[in-house]
CSV table of C-alpha atoms in Angstrom, one decimal:
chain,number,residue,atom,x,y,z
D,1,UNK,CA,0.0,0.0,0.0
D,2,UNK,CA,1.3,3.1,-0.7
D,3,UNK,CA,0.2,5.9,0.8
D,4,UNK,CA,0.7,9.2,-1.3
D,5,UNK,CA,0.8,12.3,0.8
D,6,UNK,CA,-0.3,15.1,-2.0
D,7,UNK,CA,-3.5,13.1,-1.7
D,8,UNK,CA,-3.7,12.5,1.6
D,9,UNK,CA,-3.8,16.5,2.5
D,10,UNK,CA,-5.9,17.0,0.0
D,11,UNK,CA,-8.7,15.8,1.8
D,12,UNK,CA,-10.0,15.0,5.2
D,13,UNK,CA,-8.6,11.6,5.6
D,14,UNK,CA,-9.1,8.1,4.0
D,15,UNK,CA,-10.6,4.5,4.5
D,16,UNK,CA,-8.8,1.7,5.0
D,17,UNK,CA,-10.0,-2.0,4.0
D,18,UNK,CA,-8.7,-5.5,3.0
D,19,UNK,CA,-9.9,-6.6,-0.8
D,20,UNK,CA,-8.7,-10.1,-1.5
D,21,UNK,CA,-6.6,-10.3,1.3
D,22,UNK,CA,-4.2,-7.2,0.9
D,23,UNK,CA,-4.9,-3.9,2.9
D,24,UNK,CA,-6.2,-1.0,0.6
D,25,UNK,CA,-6.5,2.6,1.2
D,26,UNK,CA,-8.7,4.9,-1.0
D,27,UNK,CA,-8.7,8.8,0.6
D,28,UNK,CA,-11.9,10.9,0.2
D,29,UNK,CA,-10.6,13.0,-2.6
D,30,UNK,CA,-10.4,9.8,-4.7
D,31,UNK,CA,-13.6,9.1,-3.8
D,32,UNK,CA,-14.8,12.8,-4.6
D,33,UNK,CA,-13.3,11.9,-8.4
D,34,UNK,CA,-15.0,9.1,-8.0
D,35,UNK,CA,-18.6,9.7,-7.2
D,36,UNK,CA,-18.3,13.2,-9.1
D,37,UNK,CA,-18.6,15.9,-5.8
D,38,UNK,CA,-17.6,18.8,-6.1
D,39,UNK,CA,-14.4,19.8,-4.8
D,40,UNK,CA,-14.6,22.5,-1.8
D,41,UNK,CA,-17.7,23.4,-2.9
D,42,UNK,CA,-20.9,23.9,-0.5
D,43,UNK,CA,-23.0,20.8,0.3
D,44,UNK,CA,-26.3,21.9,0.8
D,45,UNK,CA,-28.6,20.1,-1.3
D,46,UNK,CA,-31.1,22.3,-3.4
D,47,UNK,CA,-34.2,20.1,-3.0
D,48,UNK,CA,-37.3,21.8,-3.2
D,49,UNK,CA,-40.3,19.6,-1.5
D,50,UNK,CA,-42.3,19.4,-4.7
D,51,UNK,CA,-38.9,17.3,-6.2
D,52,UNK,CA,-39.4,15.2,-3.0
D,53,UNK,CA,-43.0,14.4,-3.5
D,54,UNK,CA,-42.3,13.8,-7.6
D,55,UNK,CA,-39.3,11.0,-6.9
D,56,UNK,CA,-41.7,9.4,-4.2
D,57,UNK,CA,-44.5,9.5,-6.5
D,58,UNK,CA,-42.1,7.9,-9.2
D,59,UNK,CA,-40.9,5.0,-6.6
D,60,UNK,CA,-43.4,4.1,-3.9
D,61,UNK,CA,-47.2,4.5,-2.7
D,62,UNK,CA,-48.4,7.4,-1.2
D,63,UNK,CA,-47.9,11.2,-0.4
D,64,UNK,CA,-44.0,11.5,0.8
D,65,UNK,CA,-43.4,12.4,4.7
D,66,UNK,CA,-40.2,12.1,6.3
D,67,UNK,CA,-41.7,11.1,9.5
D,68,UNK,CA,-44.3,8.8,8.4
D,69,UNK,CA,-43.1,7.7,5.0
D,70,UNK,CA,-42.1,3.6,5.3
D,71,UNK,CA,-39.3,1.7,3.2
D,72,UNK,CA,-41.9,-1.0,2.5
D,73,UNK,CA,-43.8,1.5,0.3
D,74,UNK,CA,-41.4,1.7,-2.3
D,75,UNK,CA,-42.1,-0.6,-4.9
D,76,UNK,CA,-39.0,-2.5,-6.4
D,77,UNK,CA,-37.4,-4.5,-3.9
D,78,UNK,CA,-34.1,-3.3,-5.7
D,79,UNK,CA,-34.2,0.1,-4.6
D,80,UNK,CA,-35.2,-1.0,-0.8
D,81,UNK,CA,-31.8,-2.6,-0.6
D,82,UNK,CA,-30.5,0.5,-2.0
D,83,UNK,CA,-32.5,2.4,0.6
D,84,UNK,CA,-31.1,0.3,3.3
D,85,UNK,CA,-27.6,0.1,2.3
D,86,UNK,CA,-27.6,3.8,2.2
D,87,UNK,CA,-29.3,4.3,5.5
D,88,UNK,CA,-27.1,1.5,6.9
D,89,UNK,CA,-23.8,3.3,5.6
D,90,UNK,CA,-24.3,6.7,5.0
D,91,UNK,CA,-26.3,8.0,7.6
D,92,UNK,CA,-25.5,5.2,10.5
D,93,UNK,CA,-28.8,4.1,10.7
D,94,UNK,CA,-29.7,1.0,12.3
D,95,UNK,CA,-33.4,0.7,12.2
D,96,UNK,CA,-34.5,1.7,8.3
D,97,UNK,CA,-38.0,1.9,8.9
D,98,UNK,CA,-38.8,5.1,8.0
D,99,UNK,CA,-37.3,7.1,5.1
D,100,UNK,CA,-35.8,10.3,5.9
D,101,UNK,CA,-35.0,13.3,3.2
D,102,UNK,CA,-31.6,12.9,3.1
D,103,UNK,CA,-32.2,9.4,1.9
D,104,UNK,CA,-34.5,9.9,-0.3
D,105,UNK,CA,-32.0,12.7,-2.1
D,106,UNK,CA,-29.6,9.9,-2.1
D,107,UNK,CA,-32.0,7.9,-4.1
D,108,UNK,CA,-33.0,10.7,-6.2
D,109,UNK,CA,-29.5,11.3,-7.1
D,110,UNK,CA,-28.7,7.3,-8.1
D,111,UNK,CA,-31.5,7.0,-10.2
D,112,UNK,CA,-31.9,10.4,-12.3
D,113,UNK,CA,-29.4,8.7,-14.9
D,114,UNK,CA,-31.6,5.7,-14.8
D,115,UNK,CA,-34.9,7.3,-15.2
D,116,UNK,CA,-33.7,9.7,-17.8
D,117,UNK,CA,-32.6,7.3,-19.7
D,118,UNK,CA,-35.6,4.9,-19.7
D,119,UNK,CA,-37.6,8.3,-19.9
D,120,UNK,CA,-35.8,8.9,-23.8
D,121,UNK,CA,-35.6,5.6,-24.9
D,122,UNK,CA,-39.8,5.4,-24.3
D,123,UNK,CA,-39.7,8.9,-26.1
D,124,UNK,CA,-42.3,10.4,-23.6
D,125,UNK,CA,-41.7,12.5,-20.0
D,126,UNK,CA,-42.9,10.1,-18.1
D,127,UNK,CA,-40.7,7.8,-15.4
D,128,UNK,CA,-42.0,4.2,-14.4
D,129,UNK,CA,-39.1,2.6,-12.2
D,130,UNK,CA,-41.2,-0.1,-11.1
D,131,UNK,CA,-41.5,-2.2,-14.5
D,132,UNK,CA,-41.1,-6.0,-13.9
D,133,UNK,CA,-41.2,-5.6,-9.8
């Protein structure tokens, strides 16, 4: 493993983790590159609550509220495992129940390219995430 420091002060540390054995170190402004961030740039997310209620709409049953809004209403059992992973990792979360905002953004932001893309191919505006579930 080598460890390079231009990188490491770069950004605000890094992960360690063994992959087949060896131990591997990836720093958080490879993962920046990586995922696509933006460098020292702000991160509040610009979300307005209608763009909440539209991705809900898009992926589960019912009107969208963080406090009352349940994992089991979204409707493709891929994107509960996505929910959970990303409640289970990125927001510490034990119990993924409920479905905050933030998690929901994250989920917005993972499927946008999806959608989109299904969205053109079909050659109309509308999204539908939940064929074949």
């Amino acid at each position: 493993m080598r460890e390079d420091r231009a990188d490491l002060d770069q950004g605000l540390g890094w992960i360690t983790f063994l992959a087949k054995g060896e131990k591997r170190m990836v720093t958080f402004r490879q993962l920046e590159i990586l995922f696509g961030f933006n460098y020292g740039e702000g991160t509040k997310w610009n979300f307005k609550e209608k763009e909440l209620q539209r991705v809900w709409a898009t992926i589960a049953d019912g009107v969208y509220s963080s406090s009352r809004s349940k994992a089991a209403q979204i409707r493709s059992p891929v994107l509960r495992y996505v929910h959970k992973a990303l409640a289970n990792t990125f927001f510490a979360r034990k119990a993924t129940g409920t479905i905050n905002e933030g998690e929901l953004k994250f989920l917005d932001m993972g499927i946008k390219p999806f959608s989109h893309a299904q969205a053109m191919a079909r050659g109309s505006g509308e999204i539908d995430l939940t064929q074949g579930t």
